[in-house]
Coordinates of C-alpha atoms in Angstrom, one line a residue:
Chain S
X1 CA -7.6 -77.2 31.5
X2 CA -5.2 -74.7 30.9
X3 CA -1.9 -76.7 29.7
X4 CA -2.5 -80.4 30.7
X5 CA 0.3 -82.3 28.7
X6 CA 0.7 -86.0 28.0
X7 CA 3.5 -87.5 29.4
X8 CA 5.4 -91.1 29.4
X9 CA 4.6 -93.1 32.5
X10 CA 7.9 -94.7 32.4
X11 CA 11.2 -92.9 30.8
X12 CA 14.6 -95.3 30.4
X13 CA 17.5 -93.4 32.2
X14 CA 21.0 -94.0 29.9
X15 CA 23.7 -93.3 32.6
X16 CA 26.7 -92.1 30.3
X17 CA 28.9 -90.9 33.1
X18 CA 31.4 -93.9 33.2
X19 CA 32.1 -93.1 29.6
X20 CA 31.0 -89.8 27.9
X21 CA 31.2 -88.3 31.9
X22 CA 35.1 -89.5 32.4
X23 CA 36.0 -89.3 29.1
X24 CA 35.7 -85.5 28.8
X25 CA 36.9 -84.7 32.4
X26 CA 40.8 -83.4 32.9
X27 CA 41.5 -86.3 35.6
X28 CA 42.3 -89.5 34.5
X29 CA 40.7 -91.5 36.9
X30 CA 42.4 -95.0 37.3
X31 CA 40.5 -98.5 36.1
X32 CA 39.8 -99.4 39.8
X33 CA 37.6 -95.9 40.5
X34 CA 36.0 -97.0 37.2
X35 CA 35.3 -100.2 38.4
X36 CA 33.9 -98.8 41.4
X37 CA 31.9 -96.6 39.7
X38 CA 30.0 -98.7 37.8
X39 CA 29.6 -100.9 40.3
X40 CA 28.1 -98.7 42.5
X41 CA 25.7 -97.4 39.8
X42 CA 24.2 -100.9 39.0
X43 CA 23.0 -101.0 42.6
X44 CA 21.1 -98.1 41.9
X45 CA 18.4 -99.3 39.9
X46 CA 19.5 -98.0 36.4
X47 CA 18.9 -100.1 33.4
X48 CA 22.0 -99.5 30.7
X49 CA 25.4 -97.8 31.8
X50 CA 27.4 -97.3 28.7
X51 CA 30.7 -98.8 30.6
X52 CA 33.8 -97.7 28.1
X53 CA 35.1 -96.9 24.8
X54 CA 36.9 -99.2 22.2
X55 CA 38.7 -96.5 20.8
X56 CA 42.2 -96.1 20.1
X57 CA 43.9 -94.8 23.2
X58 CA 46.0 -92.3 20.9
X59 CA 43.0 -90.5 20.4
X60 CA 40.5 -90.9 24.4
X61 CA 43.3 -91.7 26.7
X62 CA 41.2 -91.9 29.3
X63 CA 39.3 -95.0 27.8
X64 CA 42.6 -96.9 27.2
X65 CA 42.0 -99.3 30.1
X66 CA 38.8 -100.3 28.3
X67 CA 39.4 -104.1 28.8
X68 CA 39.7 -104.0 31.9
X69 CA 37.4 -102.1 32.9
X70 CA 35.1 -104.2 31.4
X71 CA 36.6 -107.6 32.5
X72 CA 36.6 -105.7 36.0
X73 CA 33.2 -105.0 36.5
X74 CA 30.5 -107.1 38.6
X75 CA 27.9 -107.4 35.9
X76 CA 24.3 -107.3 37.1
X77 CA 21.8 -109.4 35.8
X78 CA 18.9 -106.6 35.3
X79 CA 22.2 -103.5 33.3
X80 CA 23.2 -103.5 30.3
X81 CA 27.0 -102.2 29.4
X82 CA 27.2 -101.0 26.4
X83 CA 30.4 -99.5 24.9
X84 CA 31.2 -97.5 22.2
X85 CA 32.6 -98.9 18.9
X86 CA 34.3 -96.4 16.2
X87 CA 34.7 -99.2 13.5
X88 CA 35.1 -103.0 13.3
X89 CA 38.2 -102.8 14.9
X90 CA 37.2 -101.9 18.0
X91 CA 33.8 -103.8 17.8
X92 CA 36.2 -106.8 17.6
X93 CA 38.3 -105.6 20.8
X94 CA 34.4 -105.3 22.5
X95 CA 33.1 -108.6 22.2
X96 CA 36.9 -110.1 23.0
X97 CA 36.4 -108.2 26.4
X98 CA 32.7 -109.8 26.6
X99 CA 30.8 -106.9 25.5
X100 CA 27.4 -107.6 25.4
X101 CA 26.0 -104.3 23.3
X102 CA 27.5 -101.7 21.3
X103 CA 27.2 -98.1 19.9
X104 CA 28.2 -96.0 17.3
X105 CA 28.5 -92.3 17.0
X106 CA 27.4 -90.5 13.5
X107 CA 27.3 -86.9 13.3
X108 CA 24.7 -84.4 11.6
X109 CA 27.2 -82.2 10.9
X110 CA 29.9 -82.8 7.9
X111 CA 32.6 -80.3 10.0
X112 CA 32.2 -82.5 13.1
X113 CA 32.5 -85.4 11.7
X114 CA 35.4 -84.7 9.8
X115 CA 37.7 -83.2 12.9
X116 CA 36.2 -85.2 15.9
X117 CA 36.7 -88.8 14.1
X118 CA 38.7 -87.8 11.1
X119 CA 36.0 -88.9 8.2
X120 CA 32.8 -87.7 6.7
X121 CA 29.3 -88.5 7.5
X122 CA 29.2 -91.0 4.3
X123 CA 32.4 -93.0 5.1
X124 CA 31.6 -93.0 9.2
X125 CA 28.2 -94.8 7.9
X126 CA 30.2 -97.4 6.0
X127 CA 31.9 -98.3 8.9
X128 CA 28.9 -98.2 10.8
X129 CA 27.5 -100.9 8.2
X130 CA 30.6 -103.5 8.9
X131 CA 29.6 -103.0 12.4
X132 CA 26.2 -103.4 11.9
X133 CA 26.5 -106.6 9.9
X134 CA 28.7 -107.9 12.1
X135 CA 26.7 -107.6 15.2
X136 CA 23.4 -108.2 12.9
X137 CA 25.4 -112.3 13.5
X138 CA 26.2 -112.4 16.2
X139 CA 23.1 -110.4 17.4
X140 CA 25.2 -108.0 19.5
X141 CA 22.1 -105.1 19.9
X142 CA 23.4 -101.7 18.8
X143 CA 22.6 -98.3 19.6
X144 CA 23.3 -94.9 17.4
X145 CA 24.5 -91.6 18.2
X146 CA 23.6 -88.8 16.0
X147 CA 25.9 -85.7 17.5
X148 CA 25.4 -81.9 17.3
X149 CA 21.6 -82.7 16.5
X150 CA 20.6 -79.1 17.6
X151 CA 24.0 -77.0 16.8
X152 CA 27.7 -77.4 15.8
X153 CA 30.8 -75.7 17.4
X154 CA 32.0 -75.4 13.7
X155 CA 29.3 -74.9 11.5
X156 CA 26.7 -73.6 13.9
X157 CA 23.0 -74.4 13.1
X158 CA 22.4 -77.5 12.1
X159 CA 19.0 -78.2 9.8
X160 CA 16.4 -81.0 11.6
X161 CA 16.5 -82.6 8.0
X162 CA 20.0 -83.0 8.1
X163 CA 19.6 -84.8 12.1
X164 CA 16.4 -87.2 10.4
X165 CA 18.7 -87.7 7.4
X166 CA 21.4 -89.6 9.8
X167 CA 19.1 -90.8 12.4
X168 CA 17.3 -92.7 9.9
X169 CA 20.6 -94.3 8.2
X170 CA 21.4 -95.5 11.9
X171 CA 17.8 -97.0 12.5
X172 CA 17.7 -98.5 8.9
X173 CA 20.6 -100.3 9.2
X174 CA 20.0 -101.9 12.3
X175 CA 20.2 -99.6 15.6
X176 CA 17.3 -100.8 18.4
X177 CA 17.5 -97.0 19.7
X178 CA 18.8 -93.9 18.4
X179 CA 20.5 -91.1 20.2
X180 CA 19.7 -87.5 19.5
X181 CA 22.7 -85.2 20.9
X182 CA 23.0 -81.3 21.6
X183 CA 26.4 -81.9 22.1
X184 CA 27.0 -78.2 22.6
X185 CA 24.2 -77.9 24.7
X186 CA 23.4 -74.8 22.3
X187 CA 19.4 -76.0 22.1
X188 CA 16.8 -75.0 23.6
X189 CA 12.9 -76.3 23.4
X190 CA 12.4 -74.3 20.4
X191 CA 14.9 -76.3 18.1
X192 CA 14.5 -79.8 19.8
X193 CA 10.6 -79.6 18.8
X194 CA 11.5 -78.7 15.7
X195 CA 14.2 -81.3 15.5
X196 CA 12.1 -84.4 17.1
X197 CA 9.6 -83.3 14.0
X198 CA 11.3 -84.1 11.7
X199 CA 13.0 -87.1 13.2
X200 CA 10.1 -88.5 14.1
X201 CA 9.0 -88.4 10.7
X202 CA 11.5 -91.2 9.6
X203 CA 12.5 -93.0 12.8
X204 CA 9.6 -94.0 15.7
X205 CA 9.4 -91.5 18.8
X206 CA 9.5 -95.4 20.7
X207 CA 13.7 -95.5 19.5
X208 CA 14.7 -92.3 20.1
X209 CA 16.1 -91.1 22.7
X210 CA 18.0 -87.5 23.8
X211 CA 21.2 -86.3 25.3
X212 CA 20.8 -83.1 25.9
X213 CA 24.1 -81.1 27.2
X214 CA 23.6 -78.4 29.9
X215 CA 26.3 -75.7 28.6
X216 CA 24.0 -73.2 28.4
X217 CA 21.6 -74.7 31.7
X218 CA 18.9 -75.7 28.7
X219 CA 18.9 -79.5 29.3
X220 CA 16.4 -79.9 31.4
X221 CA 13.5 -77.5 29.6
X222 CA 14.9 -79.7 26.5
X223 CA 14.4 -82.8 27.8
X224 CA 10.9 -81.8 29.0
X225 CA 10.3 -81.3 25.6
X226 CA 11.2 -84.1 24.2
X227 CA 9.3 -85.9 26.6
X228 CA 5.9 -83.5 25.7
X229 CA 6.7 -84.9 22.1
X230 CA 6.7 -88.6 23.1
X231 CA 10.3 -89.6 23.7
X232 CA 11.1 -91.8 26.8
X233 CA 14.6 -92.5 27.1
X234 CA 17.1 -89.8 28.4
X235 CA 21.2 -90.3 28.7
X236 CA 21.9 -88.2 31.7
X237 CA 25.7 -88.5 33.7
X238 CA 26.2 -88.6 37.4
X239 CA 26.7 -85.8 38.9
X240 CA 26.7 -84.2 35.6
X241 CA 30.3 -85.6 34.8
X242 CA 32.5 -84.5 31.9
X243 CA 33.0 -81.0 31.1
X244 CA 32.4 -79.5 27.0
X245 CA 35.1 -79.7 25.2
X246 CA 34.6 -76.3 23.3
X247 CA 34.0 -74.6 25.8
X248 CA 36.7 -74.2 28.5
X249 CA 35.0 -75.0 32.3
X250 CA 31.8 -75.0 31.0
X251 CA 29.3 -78.0 32.2
X252 CA 28.5 -80.4 29.5
X253 CA 26.6 -83.3 30.5
X254 CA 23.2 -83.2 32.6
X255 CA 23.1 -84.5 36.0
X256 CA 21.3 -87.7 35.7
X257 CA 19.8 -86.4 39.5
X258 CA 18.6 -83.5 38.7
X259 CA 16.9 -85.3 35.6
X260 CA 15.8 -88.2 38.5
X261 CA 14.5 -85.2 40.2
X262 CA 12.1 -83.9 37.4
X263 CA 10.9 -86.8 36.5
X264 CA 10.0 -88.2 39.7
X265 CA 8.4 -85.1 40.7
X266 CA 6.0 -85.1 37.8
X267 CA 5.3 -88.6 38.8
X268 CA 7.3 -90.4 36.1
X269 CA 8.5 -93.9 37.0
X270 CA 12.3 -94.9 36.2
X271 CA 13.3 -97.4 38.6
X272 CA 16.2 -95.5 39.9
X273 CA 16.8 -94.5 43.7
X274 CA 18.0 -90.9 43.9
X275 CA 19.5 -90.8 47.2
X276 CA 21.4 -93.8 45.8
X277 CA 22.6 -92.0 42.8
X278 CA 23.7 -88.6 44.9
X279 CA 25.6 -91.0 46.9
X280 CA 27.0 -92.1 43.9
X281 CA 28.2 -89.3 42.2
X282 CA 29.4 -88.0 46.2
X283 CA 31.9 -90.8 45.2
X284 CA 33.0 -90.0 42.2
X285 CA 33.7 -86.2 42.4
X286 CA 35.6 -87.3 45.0
X287 CA 38.2 -89.2 43.4
X288 CA 37.9 -86.4 41.1
X289 CA 38.5 -84.0 43.1
X290 CA 36.1 -81.9 41.8
X291 CA 32.6 -80.4 43.2
X292 CA 29.4 -81.6 41.4
X293 CA 27.2 -80.1 38.5
X294 CA 24.2 -81.4 40.2
X295 CA 21.6 -79.0 41.8
X296 CA 20.0 -81.5 43.5
X297 CA 23.6 -83.1 45.4
X298 CA 24.1 -79.5 46.1
X299 CA 21.3 -78.7 47.6
X300 CA 20.7 -81.8 49.5
X301 CA 24.3 -82.1 49.9
X302 CA 23.8 -78.9 51.8
X303 CA 21.3 -80.3 54.1
X304 CA 23.6 -82.8 55.8
Chain N
X1 CA -4.3 -56.9 26.9
X2 CA -4.1 -59.8 24.5
X3 CA -1.4 -61.5 23.9
X4 CA -0.5 -62.8 20.5
X5 CA 0.5 -66.1 20.8
X6 CA 2.2 -68.8 18.3
X7 CA 0.8 -72.0 17.9
X8 CA 3.1 -75.3 17.6
X9 CA 2.1 -78.2 16.1
X10 CA 1.5 -80.7 18.1
X11 CA -0.2 -83.3 15.3
X12 CA 2.9 -85.0 15.0
X13 CA 3.9 -85.9 18.8
X14 CA -0.8 -87.2 18.7
X15 CA 0.1 -89.8 16.1
X16 CA 3.4 -91.0 17.2
X17 CA 2.3 -91.6 21.3
X18 CA 2.2 -95.6 20.9
X19 CA 3.5 -96.8 24.9
X20 CA 1.4 -95.8 28.0
X21 CA 1.1 -91.9 28.8
X22 CA 0.6 -90.1 32.2
X23 CA -1.8 -87.2 31.7
X24 CA -0.5 -84.4 34.3
X25 CA -3.2 -81.7 35.8
X26 CA -5.9 -84.5 36.0
X27 CA -6.6 -87.2 37.5
X28 CA -5.9 -90.0 34.5
X29 CA -3.4 -91.9 35.0
X30 CA -3.9 -94.5 31.8
X31 CA -2.8 -94.5 28.7
X32 CA -5.6 -92.2 26.3
X33 CA -4.9 -90.5 23.3
X34 CA -4.4 -86.8 23.0
X35 CA -7.2 -84.8 22.2
X36 CA -7.1 -83.7 19.1
X37 CA -7.5 -80.0 19.9
X38 CA -4.7 -79.4 22.3
X39 CA -2.1 -77.1 21.0
X40 CA 0.6 -75.3 22.3
X41 CA 0.4 -72.0 22.4
X42 CA 3.3 -69.8 23.8
X43 CA 3.8 -66.0 24.3
X44 CA 5.3 -63.7 21.4
X45 CA 6.9 -61.4 24.4
X46 CA 7.8 -62.5 27.9
X47 CA 9.1 -59.1 30.3
X48 CA 11.1 -60.4 32.8
X49 CA 11.3 -59.0 35.9
X50 CA 14.6 -58.3 37.5
X51 CA 15.3 -59.2 40.8
X52 CA 19.0 -59.3 41.0
X53 CA 19.6 -55.8 42.5
X54 CA 17.1 -57.0 45.8
X55 CA 16.5 -60.4 45.8
X56 CA 19.8 -61.4 44.4
X57 CA 22.1 -59.0 47.0
X58 CA 19.9 -59.9 50.2
X59 CA 20.3 -63.6 49.6
X60 CA 24.6 -63.0 49.3
X61 CA 26.7 -63.4 52.2
X62 CA 29.3 -60.6 50.3
X63 CA 27.1 -57.0 51.4
X64 CA 28.3 -54.4 48.8
X65 CA 27.9 -50.7 48.9
X66 CA 26.0 -48.7 47.8
X67 CA 27.7 -47.7 44.7
X68 CA 28.0 -50.9 43.6
X69 CA 24.4 -51.4 44.1
X70 CA 23.6 -48.3 41.8
X71 CA 26.0 -49.3 39.1
X72 CA 25.0 -52.6 38.7
X73 CA 20.7 -50.8 38.6
X74 CA 22.5 -48.5 35.9
X75 CA 23.7 -51.4 34.1
X76 CA 20.6 -53.6 34.0
X77 CA 19.2 -49.8 32.9
X78 CA 21.3 -50.7 29.8
X79 CA 20.4 -53.8 28.9
X80 CA 16.8 -53.4 27.8
X81 CA 14.9 -54.8 30.7
X82 CA 11.8 -52.6 31.9
X83 CA 11.8 -53.5 35.4
X84 CA 14.2 -53.4 37.9
X85 CA 13.7 -54.5 41.2
X86 CA 15.7 -51.7 43.2
X87 CA 15.8 -52.6 46.9
X88 CA 13.8 -52.9 50.3
X89 CA 12.4 -51.0 52.3
X90 CA 12.5 -53.5 55.2
X91 CA 14.0 -52.4 58.8
X92 CA 18.0 -53.3 58.5
X93 CA 17.6 -55.0 61.2
X94 CA 16.1 -57.9 59.8
X95 CA 17.8 -57.2 56.1
X96 CA 20.7 -55.2 56.4
X97 CA 22.1 -55.5 53.1
X98 CA 19.3 -53.4 52.1
X99 CA 19.8 -50.7 54.5
X100 CA 21.4 -48.4 52.4
X101 CA 17.3 -48.4 50.4
X102 CA 17.4 -44.3 51.2
X103 CA 20.9 -43.9 48.9
X104 CA 20.7 -46.3 46.3
X105 CA 16.7 -45.5 45.3
X106 CA 18.3 -41.4 45.5
X107 CA 21.3 -42.4 43.4
X108 CA 20.5 -44.8 40.3
X109 CA 19.5 -43.3 36.9
X110 CA 16.3 -43.4 36.3
X111 CA 15.7 -44.7 32.6
X112 CA 12.3 -43.6 31.3
X113 CA 10.5 -46.5 30.2
X114 CA 12.0 -48.9 33.1
X115 CA 10.6 -49.2 36.3
X116 CA 12.1 -49.9 40.0
X117 CA 9.7 -51.2 42.3
X118 CA 11.0 -51.6 45.9
X119 CA 9.7 -53.6 48.2
X120 CA 7.8 -52.9 51.2
X121 CA 6.4 -54.8 54.2
X122 CA 4.4 -52.8 56.0
X123 CA 2.9 -48.7 55.7
X124 CA 5.6 -47.8 57.5
X125 CA 8.5 -49.6 54.7
X126 CA 5.7 -47.7 52.2
X127 CA 6.1 -44.1 53.2
X128 CA 9.6 -44.3 53.2
X129 CA 9.8 -46.1 50.0
X130 CA 7.9 -42.9 48.2
X131 CA 9.8 -40.8 50.1
X132 CA 12.8 -42.1 48.3
X133 CA 11.2 -41.6 45.2
X134 CA 9.4 -44.9 44.8
X135 CA 7.1 -44.7 42.1
X136 CA 5.6 -49.0 42.5
X137 CA 5.9 -50.9 45.6
X138 CA 5.5 -54.9 45.8
X139 CA 4.5 -56.7 49.0
X140 CA 5.5 -60.1 50.5
X141 CA 2.8 -62.8 51.3
X142 CA 3.2 -66.3 51.7
X143 CA 0.8 -69.1 51.0
X144 CA 2.7 -71.1 54.2
X145 CA 1.9 -70.5 57.9
X146 CA 4.4 -71.2 59.0
X147 CA 7.3 -69.6 56.4
X148 CA 5.0 -66.6 57.3
X149 CA 5.4 -66.5 60.8
X150 CA 9.3 -67.4 60.6
X151 CA 10.0 -65.0 57.8
X152 CA 7.8 -61.5 58.7
X153 CA 6.9 -62.8 62.8
X154 CA 3.0 -62.9 61.8
X155 CA 0.5 -65.1 60.1
X156 CA -0.8 -64.9 56.0
X157 CA -3.9 -63.2 57.6
X158 CA -2.2 -60.7 59.8
X159 CA 0.0 -60.1 56.6
X160 CA -2.6 -59.6 54.4
X161 CA -4.2 -56.6 56.5
X162 CA -0.9 -54.9 56.9
X163 CA -0.7 -54.9 52.9
X164 CA -4.5 -53.9 52.9
X165 CA -2.9 -50.9 54.4
X166 CA -0.2 -50.2 51.8
X167 CA -3.0 -50.7 49.4
X168 CA -4.9 -48.3 50.5
X169 CA -2.1 -45.6 50.4
X170 CA -0.9 -46.6 47.2
X171 CA -4.1 -46.0 45.8
X172 CA -4.1 -42.6 47.0
X173 CA -0.9 -41.3 45.5
X174 CA -1.4 -44.0 42.2
X175 CA 1.3 -46.5 43.1
X176 CA 1.0 -49.5 41.6
X177 CA 1.6 -52.7 43.7
X178 CA 2.6 -56.1 42.8
X179 CA 1.9 -59.0 44.8
X180 CA 4.1 -62.0 45.9
X181 CA 3.4 -65.4 47.2
X182 CA 6.5 -67.5 48.4
X183 CA 6.2 -71.2 48.7
X184 CA 4.0 -72.0 46.1
X185 CA 5.5 -75.4 45.2
X186 CA 7.0 -76.2 48.3
X187 CA 7.9 -74.7 52.1
X188 CA 11.0 -75.6 53.9
X189 CA 8.8 -75.8 57.2
X190 CA 5.6 -77.0 56.1
X191 CA 6.8 -79.4 53.4
X192 CA 3.9 -79.4 51.1
X193 CA 1.4 -77.0 49.9
X194 CA -1.9 -77.3 48.6
X195 CA -2.5 -75.1 45.4
X196 CA -5.8 -73.9 47.0
X197 CA -4.0 -72.1 49.8
X198 CA -2.0 -70.3 47.1
X199 CA -4.5 -69.6 44.7
X200 CA -6.2 -68.5 48.5
X201 CA -4.0 -65.7 48.9
X202 CA -2.9 -65.0 45.3
X203 CA -6.8 -64.1 45.1
X204 CA -6.6 -61.8 48.2
X205 CA -3.8 -60.2 46.3
X206 CA -5.6 -59.5 43.3
X207 CA -8.7 -58.2 44.6
X208 CA -6.9 -56.3 47.4
X209 CA -5.6 -54.4 44.5
X210 CA -2.3 -55.8 42.7
X211 CA -1.4 -55.3 39.5
X212 CA 0.5 -58.9 39.0
X213 CA 1.2 -61.7 41.6
X214 CA 4.2 -63.3 41.0
X215 CA 4.2 -67.3 42.1
X216 CA 7.7 -67.7 44.0
X217 CA 9.0 -71.2 44.5
X218 CA 11.1 -69.9 47.1
X219 CA 13.2 -73.2 47.7
X220 CA 13.4 -74.1 44.5
X221 CA 11.3 -77.6 45.0
X222 CA 9.4 -77.7 42.4
X223 CA 8.7 -79.7 39.3
X224 CA 7.0 -79.0 35.9
X225 CA 3.9 -81.0 37.4
X226 CA 3.8 -79.0 40.6
X227 CA 3.9 -76.0 38.4
X228 CA 0.9 -77.1 36.1
X229 CA -1.1 -78.0 38.9
X230 CA -0.6 -75.0 40.7
X231 CA -1.1 -72.6 38.1
X232 CA -4.3 -74.5 37.6
X233 CA -5.9 -73.6 40.6
X234 CA -4.4 -70.1 40.6
X235 CA -5.7 -68.9 37.2
X236 CA -8.5 -70.1 38.0
X237 CA -9.6 -66.7 40.4
X238 CA -6.9 -64.4 39.1
X239 CA -6.6 -64.1 35.1
X240 CA -3.3 -65.5 33.8
X241 CA -1.9 -62.3 32.1
X242 CA -1.6 -61.0 35.7
X243 CA 0.6 -63.6 37.0
X244 CA 4.5 -64.1 36.8
X245 CA 6.5 -67.0 38.3
X246 CA 9.6 -66.3 40.2
X247 CA 11.4 -69.6 40.1
X248 CA 14.6 -70.5 42.2
X249 CA 16.8 -73.3 40.6
X250 CA 17.7 -74.5 43.8
X251 CA 17.3 -77.9 42.6
X252 CA 17.8 -77.2 38.9
X253 CA 14.6 -77.3 37.8
X254 CA 13.6 -73.4 37.3
X255 CA 14.1 -73.0 33.1
X256 CA 11.8 -76.5 32.9
X257 CA 9.5 -74.8 35.3
X258 CA 9.2 -71.5 33.4
X259 CA 8.8 -73.1 30.4
X260 CA 5.8 -75.3 31.6
X261 CA 4.5 -71.8 33.2
X262 CA 4.6 -70.1 30.0
X263 CA 2.9 -73.0 28.1
X264 CA 0.3 -72.5 30.2
X265 CA -0.1 -68.7 29.2
X266 CA 2.3 -66.8 31.8
X267 CA 4.2 -63.8 30.0
X268 CA 6.3 -62.5 33.1
X269 CA 9.2 -64.1 34.7
X270 CA 11.5 -63.0 37.4
X271 CA 15.3 -64.0 37.3
X272 CA 18.2 -62.4 38.6
X273 CA 21.7 -61.5 36.8
X274 CA 23.6 -64.5 37.1
X275 CA 21.6 -66.1 39.3
X276 CA 22.8 -63.7 42.0
X277 CA 21.0 -65.0 45.2
X278 CA 22.0 -68.2 47.3
X279 CA 19.6 -70.1 48.9
X280 CA 19.1 -69.3 52.5
X281 CA 17.7 -72.7 53.6
X282 CA 19.9 -74.3 51.9
X283 CA 23.5 -73.6 52.8
X284 CA 26.2 -73.2 49.1
X285 CA 23.2 -74.0 46.9
X286 CA 21.4 -71.9 44.3
X287 CA 18.8 -69.4 44.5
X288 CA 17.3 -67.2 41.8
X289 CA 17.4 -68.9 38.2
X290 CA 19.8 -66.3 36.4
X291 CA 18.3 -64.0 33.9
X292 CA 20.9 -65.2 31.1
X293 CA 20.0 -68.4 31.5
X294 CA 16.0 -67.5 31.0
X295 CA 17.1 -64.6 28.0
X296 CA 18.8 -67.5 26.2
X297 CA 15.9 -69.8 26.2
X298 CA 13.5 -67.2 25.5
X299 CA 14.9 -66.2 22.6
X300 CA 16.0 -69.0 21.3
X301 CA 12.2 -69.9 21.3
X302 CA 11.6 -67.0 19.2
X303 CA 10.0 -65.1 22.6
X304 CA 10.9 -61.4 22.4
X305 CA 12.0 -59.8 25.9
X306 CA 13.6 -56.6 25.0
X307 CA 16.7 -57.6 26.6
X308 CA 20.2 -57.4 25.3
X309 CA 21.8 -60.3 26.2
X310 CA 25.1 -59.4 25.6
X311 CA 24.8 -56.3 27.5
X312 CA 23.2 -58.1 30.1
X313 CA 25.9 -60.3 30.8
X314 CA 28.4 -57.5 31.3
X315 CA 26.3 -56.6 33.9
X316 CA 26.2 -60.1 35.6
X317 CA 30.1 -60.1 34.9
X318 CA 30.6 -56.9 36.7
X319 CA 28.5 -57.7 40.2
X320 CA 30.3 -61.1 40.4
X321 CA 33.3 -59.5 40.2
X322 CA 32.7 -57.2 42.5
X323 CA 31.1 -59.8 44.7
X324 CA 33.8 -62.2 44.4
X325 CA 32.2 -64.8 43.4
X326 CA 31.6 -67.3 39.7
X327 CA 28.4 -66.4 38.1
X328 CA 26.1 -69.0 38.3
X329 CA 24.7 -68.4 35.2
X330 CA 25.5 -70.9 32.7
X331 CA 24.6 -69.2 29.6
X332 CA 27.4 -66.5 31.2
X333 CA 30.0 -69.7 32.2
X334 CA 29.5 -71.3 28.6
X335 CA 30.3 -67.6 26.8
X336 CA 32.9 -66.5 28.6
X337 CA 35.3 -69.5 28.3
X338 CA 35.6 -69.6 24.7
X339 CA 36.5 -66.0 24.8

């Protein structure tokens, strides 16, 4: 037949709205709203919801209430609530606040690393190794992120071999999953395929996730490409929360609703209820006093 | 015409699959290893059919004067596009936005090498179009009976008979005709549309003499699985080289659907500058996919289009300003933000 592709039967959605989404919104929402958002997301069928970030509130004021949020949410038995931890200090705070899973954030671009977390890639890896060692002792799973996987706002195009190098380090130091992020959304199916071809030589496909930004409208096409190459974990944000800090007024995260629509339309299971997700998107957009970025929500909402 | 194609090596994918997969386009739902011979081939070149001035403006709330339409088309002519759908010779009673069809057709600068097709629903429209100087026309069929009745007030069969009249006249004067099939991935009234129905209508249009058939996801409900199934059915009766896809982005699926179409050998894509044209079936929702976003993806894939993206964005900025609306193109939004 002309174009039969193979796709995973099941795709795990990692919902990053409450962290990556809210972190990149102009409006800071109160703790109560964050907690409500996460609680509502917990009822949609998601199995992973990134709850907050234990980064210094000096750097990320939107996440200053990390402890209250983590302690305030209703922890659903079938859901995991990973939190970002940039270093040992953040990790310890996270655990003290009740975290049972954490994430570390590396970069495939030296310049981005320095500008974003104030240290080189190597230095960041050393910090993460500390976290990984502590996490191993306490049996806390750790997810690794590689940002700028398809391009950097400062350096421009990024060599797939660099992405592979960083992904491999994170995987070998003990991250159970590595999420490859198109941080500025510049990637297209060609660069996605090239990057994944390189990374999958060193990290098994089942341990990979894609985190696509929709800044140039390419996210779903890039996600489709990743699925065709065997990736079966996709990061997304309800209502497409989180603009792009490198292109004021542009969109950032891909909308969970739009991803779900595509996956379900293809017969791929996710366990997530699209209608419930749309309702959660309505809630948070109302709280943020902004329009949704999800085309599905716009289309469905307009028919009401 | 044999298009040169590039092969993307999928062997790494084959060796890495370690979990159950779903093979689309066939009946298998159980994990199976991919056959060793499968490889991905994308066209080297894709022809963009720019429908902004017609499909786009027809579906915008604000009506723009002929002068603005002419300026838009002229700017598009300078962006490297080779096909720009200029207007529609439908009765202004039905489509007031296109009432200035004559004026527009006569006012535009016709760039050599660029084609300016116009819609013609019937013989009367065809004759008016030719009189106004049109050298290519398009006819619009539907894969859904209900949609045909509600949209053009007649059954699919009746519409095809009207089109045959146009075809006869067009052949006599050597005017090429493009055929459209709407509702190929879903209908606002009927819901699901059978791929076999799409194939039937596409085949009729092709057999009666349309040089190209544009398959339209009119309400943007399609997803890659449906697109691939539909194209499988249609490409059995119409050569893939004569097919185009016209994807709406109402549910954000357009680029993914276009990608799948390219993977299946389609090399003609309809799109609208700035993503002009909302969806008449979902108030406030988006409609056409934005040409800028399509071109961005194609160029990123190394596929040639002949289009100069910055010039295209200029045309988009111009028309959005005239319409007093924000562009629907994410590429335009991102690019302008950096300035």
